PDB file of C-alpha atoms in Angstrom:
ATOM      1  CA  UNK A  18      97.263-119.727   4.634  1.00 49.00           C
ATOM      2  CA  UNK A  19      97.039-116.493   2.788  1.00 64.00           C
ATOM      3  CA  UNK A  20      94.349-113.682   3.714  1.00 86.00           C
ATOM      4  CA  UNK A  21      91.821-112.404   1.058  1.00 87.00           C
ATOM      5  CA  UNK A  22      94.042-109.459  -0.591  1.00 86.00           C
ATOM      6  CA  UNK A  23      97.256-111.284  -0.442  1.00 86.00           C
ATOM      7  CA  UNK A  24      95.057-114.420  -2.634  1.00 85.00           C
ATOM      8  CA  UNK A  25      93.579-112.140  -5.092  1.00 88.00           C
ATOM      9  CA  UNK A  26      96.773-110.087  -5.822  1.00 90.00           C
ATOM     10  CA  UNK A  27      98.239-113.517  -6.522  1.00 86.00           C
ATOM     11  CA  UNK A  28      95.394-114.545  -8.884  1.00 84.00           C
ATOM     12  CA  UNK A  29      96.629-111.443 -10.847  1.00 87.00           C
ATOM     13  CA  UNK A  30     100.170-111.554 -10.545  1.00 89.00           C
ATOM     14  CA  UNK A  31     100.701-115.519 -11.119  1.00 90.00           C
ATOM     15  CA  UNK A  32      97.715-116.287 -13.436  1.00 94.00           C
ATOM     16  CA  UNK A  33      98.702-115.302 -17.515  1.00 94.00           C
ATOM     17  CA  UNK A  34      96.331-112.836 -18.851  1.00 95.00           C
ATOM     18  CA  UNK A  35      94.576-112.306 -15.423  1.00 95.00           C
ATOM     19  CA  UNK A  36      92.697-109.224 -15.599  1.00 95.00           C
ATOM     20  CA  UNK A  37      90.365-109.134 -12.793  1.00 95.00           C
ATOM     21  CA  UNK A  38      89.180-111.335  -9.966  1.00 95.00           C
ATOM     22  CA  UNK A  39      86.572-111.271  -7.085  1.00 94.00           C
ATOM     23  CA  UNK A  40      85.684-113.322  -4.234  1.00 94.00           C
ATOM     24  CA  UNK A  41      81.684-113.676  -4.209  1.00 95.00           C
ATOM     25  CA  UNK A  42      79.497-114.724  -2.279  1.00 93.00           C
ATOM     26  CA  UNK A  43      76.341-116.683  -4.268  1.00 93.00           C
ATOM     27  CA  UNK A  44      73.821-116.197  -1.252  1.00 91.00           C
ATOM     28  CA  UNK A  45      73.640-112.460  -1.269  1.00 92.00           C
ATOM     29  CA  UNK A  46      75.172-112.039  -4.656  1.00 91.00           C
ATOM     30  CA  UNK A  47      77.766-109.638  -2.754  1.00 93.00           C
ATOM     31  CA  UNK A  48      81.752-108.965  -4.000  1.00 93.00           C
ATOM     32  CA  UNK A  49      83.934-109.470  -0.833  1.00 92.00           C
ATOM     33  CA  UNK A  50      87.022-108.468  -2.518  1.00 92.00           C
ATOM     34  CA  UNK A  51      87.787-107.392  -5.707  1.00 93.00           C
ATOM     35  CA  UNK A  52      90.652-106.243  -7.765  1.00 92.00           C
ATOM     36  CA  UNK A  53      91.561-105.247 -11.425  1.00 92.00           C
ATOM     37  CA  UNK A  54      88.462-104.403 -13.791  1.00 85.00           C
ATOM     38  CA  UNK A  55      88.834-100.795 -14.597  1.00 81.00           C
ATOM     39  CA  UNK A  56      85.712 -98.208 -16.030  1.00 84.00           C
ATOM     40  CA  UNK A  57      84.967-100.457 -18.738  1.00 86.00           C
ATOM     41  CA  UNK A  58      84.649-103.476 -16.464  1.00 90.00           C
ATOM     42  CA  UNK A  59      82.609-103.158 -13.171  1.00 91.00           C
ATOM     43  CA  UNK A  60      83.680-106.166 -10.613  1.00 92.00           C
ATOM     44  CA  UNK A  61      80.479-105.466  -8.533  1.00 91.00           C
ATOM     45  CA  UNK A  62      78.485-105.665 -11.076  1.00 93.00           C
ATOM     46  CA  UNK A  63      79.852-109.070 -12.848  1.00 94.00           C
ATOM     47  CA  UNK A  64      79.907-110.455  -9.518  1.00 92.00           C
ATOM     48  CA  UNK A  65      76.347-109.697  -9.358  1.00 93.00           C
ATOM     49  CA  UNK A  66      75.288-111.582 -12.097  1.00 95.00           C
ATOM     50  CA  UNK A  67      77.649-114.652 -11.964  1.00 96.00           C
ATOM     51  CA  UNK A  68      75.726-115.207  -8.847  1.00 95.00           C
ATOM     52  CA  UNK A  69      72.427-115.907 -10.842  1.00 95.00           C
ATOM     53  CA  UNK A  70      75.073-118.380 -13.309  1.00 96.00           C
ATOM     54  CA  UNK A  71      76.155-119.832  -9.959  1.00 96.00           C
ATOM     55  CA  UNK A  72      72.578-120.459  -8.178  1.00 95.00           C
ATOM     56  CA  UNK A  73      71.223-121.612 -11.906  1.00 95.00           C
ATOM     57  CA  UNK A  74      73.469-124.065 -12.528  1.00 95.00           C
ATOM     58  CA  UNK A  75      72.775-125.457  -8.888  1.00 94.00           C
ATOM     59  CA  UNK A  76      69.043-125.318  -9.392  1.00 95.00           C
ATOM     60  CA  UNK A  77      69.647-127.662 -12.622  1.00 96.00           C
ATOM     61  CA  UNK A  78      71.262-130.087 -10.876  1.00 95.00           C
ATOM     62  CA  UNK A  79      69.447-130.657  -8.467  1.00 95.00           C
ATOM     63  CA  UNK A  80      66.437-130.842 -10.498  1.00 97.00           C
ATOM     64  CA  UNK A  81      68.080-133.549 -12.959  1.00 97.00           C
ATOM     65  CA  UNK A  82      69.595-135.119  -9.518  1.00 96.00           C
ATOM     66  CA  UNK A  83      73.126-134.975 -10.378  1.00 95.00           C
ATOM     67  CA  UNK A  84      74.910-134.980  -6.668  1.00 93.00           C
ATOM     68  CA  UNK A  85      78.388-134.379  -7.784  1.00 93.00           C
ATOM     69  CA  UNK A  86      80.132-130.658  -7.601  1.00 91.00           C
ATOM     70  CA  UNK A  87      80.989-128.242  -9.452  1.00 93.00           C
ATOM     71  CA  UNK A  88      84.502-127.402  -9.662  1.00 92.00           C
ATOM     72  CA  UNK A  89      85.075-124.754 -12.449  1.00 94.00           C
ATOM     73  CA  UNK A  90      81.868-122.795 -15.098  1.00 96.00           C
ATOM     74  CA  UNK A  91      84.159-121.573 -17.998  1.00 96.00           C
ATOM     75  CA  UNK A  92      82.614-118.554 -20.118  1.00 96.00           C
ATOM     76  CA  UNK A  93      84.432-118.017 -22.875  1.00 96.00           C
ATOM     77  CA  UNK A  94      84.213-114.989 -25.002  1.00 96.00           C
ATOM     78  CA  UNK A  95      85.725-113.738 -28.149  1.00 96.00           C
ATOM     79  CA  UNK A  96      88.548-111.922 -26.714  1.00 96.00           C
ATOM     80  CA  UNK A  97      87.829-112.928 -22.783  1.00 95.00           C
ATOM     81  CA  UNK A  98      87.724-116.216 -20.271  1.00 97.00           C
ATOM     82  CA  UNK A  99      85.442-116.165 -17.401  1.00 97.00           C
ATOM     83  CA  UNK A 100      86.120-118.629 -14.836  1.00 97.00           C
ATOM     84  CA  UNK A 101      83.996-119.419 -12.000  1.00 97.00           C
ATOM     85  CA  UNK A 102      85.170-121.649  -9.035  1.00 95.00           C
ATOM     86  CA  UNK A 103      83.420-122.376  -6.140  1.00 94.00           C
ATOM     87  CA  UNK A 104      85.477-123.108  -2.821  1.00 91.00           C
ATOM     88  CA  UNK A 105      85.293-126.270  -1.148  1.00 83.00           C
ATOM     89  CA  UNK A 106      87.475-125.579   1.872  1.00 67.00           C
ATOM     90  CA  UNK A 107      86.629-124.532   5.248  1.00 60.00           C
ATOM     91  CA  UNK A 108      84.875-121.745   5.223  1.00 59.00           C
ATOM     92  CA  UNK A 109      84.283-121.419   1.865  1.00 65.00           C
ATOM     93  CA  UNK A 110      80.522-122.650   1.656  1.00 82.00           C
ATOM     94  CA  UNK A 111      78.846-120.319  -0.403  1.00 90.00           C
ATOM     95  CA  UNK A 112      81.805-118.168  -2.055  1.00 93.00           C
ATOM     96  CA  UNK A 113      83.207-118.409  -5.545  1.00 94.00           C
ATOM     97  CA  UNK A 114      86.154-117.058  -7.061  1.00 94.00           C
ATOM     98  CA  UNK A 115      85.673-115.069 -10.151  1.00 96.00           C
ATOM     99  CA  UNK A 116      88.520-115.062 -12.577  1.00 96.00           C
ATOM    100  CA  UNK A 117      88.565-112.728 -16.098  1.00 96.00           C
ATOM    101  CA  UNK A 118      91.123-113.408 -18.660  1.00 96.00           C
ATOM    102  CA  UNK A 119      92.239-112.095 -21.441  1.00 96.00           C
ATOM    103  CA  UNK A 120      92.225-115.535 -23.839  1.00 96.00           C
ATOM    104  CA  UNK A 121      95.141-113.824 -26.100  1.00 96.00           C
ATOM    105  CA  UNK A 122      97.685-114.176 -22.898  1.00 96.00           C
ATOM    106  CA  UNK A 123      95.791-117.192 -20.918  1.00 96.00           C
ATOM    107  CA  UNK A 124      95.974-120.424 -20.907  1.00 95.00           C
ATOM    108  CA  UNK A 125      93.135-122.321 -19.446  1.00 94.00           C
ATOM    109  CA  UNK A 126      94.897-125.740 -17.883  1.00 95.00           C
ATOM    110  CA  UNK A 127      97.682-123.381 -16.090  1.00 94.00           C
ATOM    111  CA  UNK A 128      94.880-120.867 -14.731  1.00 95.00           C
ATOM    112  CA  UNK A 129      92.803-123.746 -13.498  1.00 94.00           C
ATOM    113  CA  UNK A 130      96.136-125.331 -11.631  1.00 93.00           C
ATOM    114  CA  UNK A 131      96.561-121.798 -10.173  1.00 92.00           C
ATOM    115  CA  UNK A 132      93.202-120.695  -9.227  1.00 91.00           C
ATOM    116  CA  UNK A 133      92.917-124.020  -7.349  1.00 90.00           C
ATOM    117  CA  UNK A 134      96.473-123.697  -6.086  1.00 88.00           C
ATOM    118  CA  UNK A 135      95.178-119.887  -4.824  1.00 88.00           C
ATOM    119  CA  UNK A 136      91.765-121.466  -3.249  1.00 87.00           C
ATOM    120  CA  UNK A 137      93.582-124.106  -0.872  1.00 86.00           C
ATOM    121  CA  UNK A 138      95.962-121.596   0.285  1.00 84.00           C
ATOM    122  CA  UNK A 139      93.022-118.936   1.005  1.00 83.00           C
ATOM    123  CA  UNK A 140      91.610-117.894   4.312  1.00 77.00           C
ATOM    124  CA  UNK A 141      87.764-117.502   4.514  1.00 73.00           C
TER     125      UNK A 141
END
C-alpha cells in the first residue's frame, strides 16, 4: 500500500503526459493532495469544480435509475485530457482522483491501466 504523496508522485512520474493530479474529495469539494499544475493551472480550483462534474453525473443517474458505477469521466480538450476516477477501495468512498494530461504525450488506455493500477495500491 502506498501513502497519498508517494501515489500521486507516481501518477506523474509513470503516467505519459501527466501534468497534474489531485485526490478530491466530492462531499466538500476539498483537494487532499495535489501536485503539478503551475500559475496557469490552479489544482484547488479544478478540483473544485470537478466536484460539481462528479455530484452531477451522480444526480443523473440516479434520476434515470442506472445502478451501475462510474469508473472513469474523460474531458477531453484540444490540447488536454481530464480524467476523473472515483475510488472504490476501502476508504475511498467519496474521493476521486483527478488526472490532467497533456493529449500530445498521453495515451488514454495506458493512463487508465495506471491510474487504476495507482488507486488499488493507495492508502485512504
Amino acid at each position: 500500500m502506498a501513502n497519498l504523496e508517494t501515489s500521486l508522485k507516481e501518477c506523474l512520474s509513470s503516467i505519459d503526459g501527466a501534468t497534474a493530479v489531485a485526490l478530491v474529495d466530492y462531499t466538500s469539494g476539498m483537494a487532499l493532495g495535489t501536485l503539478g499544475g503551475g500559475k496557469d493551472f490552479n489544482l484547488e480550483v479544478a478540483a473544485a469544480g470537478n466536484t460539481d462534474v462528479v455530484r452531477s453525473k451522480l444526480r443523473t443517474m440516479e434520476h434515470l435509475g442506472i445502478k451501475d458505477e462510474i469508473e472513469d469521466i474523460l474531458i477531453t480538450l484540444s490540447s488536454q485530457y481530464h480524467m476523473i476516477r472515483l475510488l472504490k477501495g476501502r476508504g475511498g468512498n467519496g474521493l476521486f482522483l483527478y488526472l490532467v494530461l497533456d493529449s500530445s504525450r498521453a495515451n488514454l488506455a495506458m493512463a487508465r491501466h495506471q491510474l487504476r493500477r495507482i488507486e488499488n495500491e493507495l492508502e485512504v
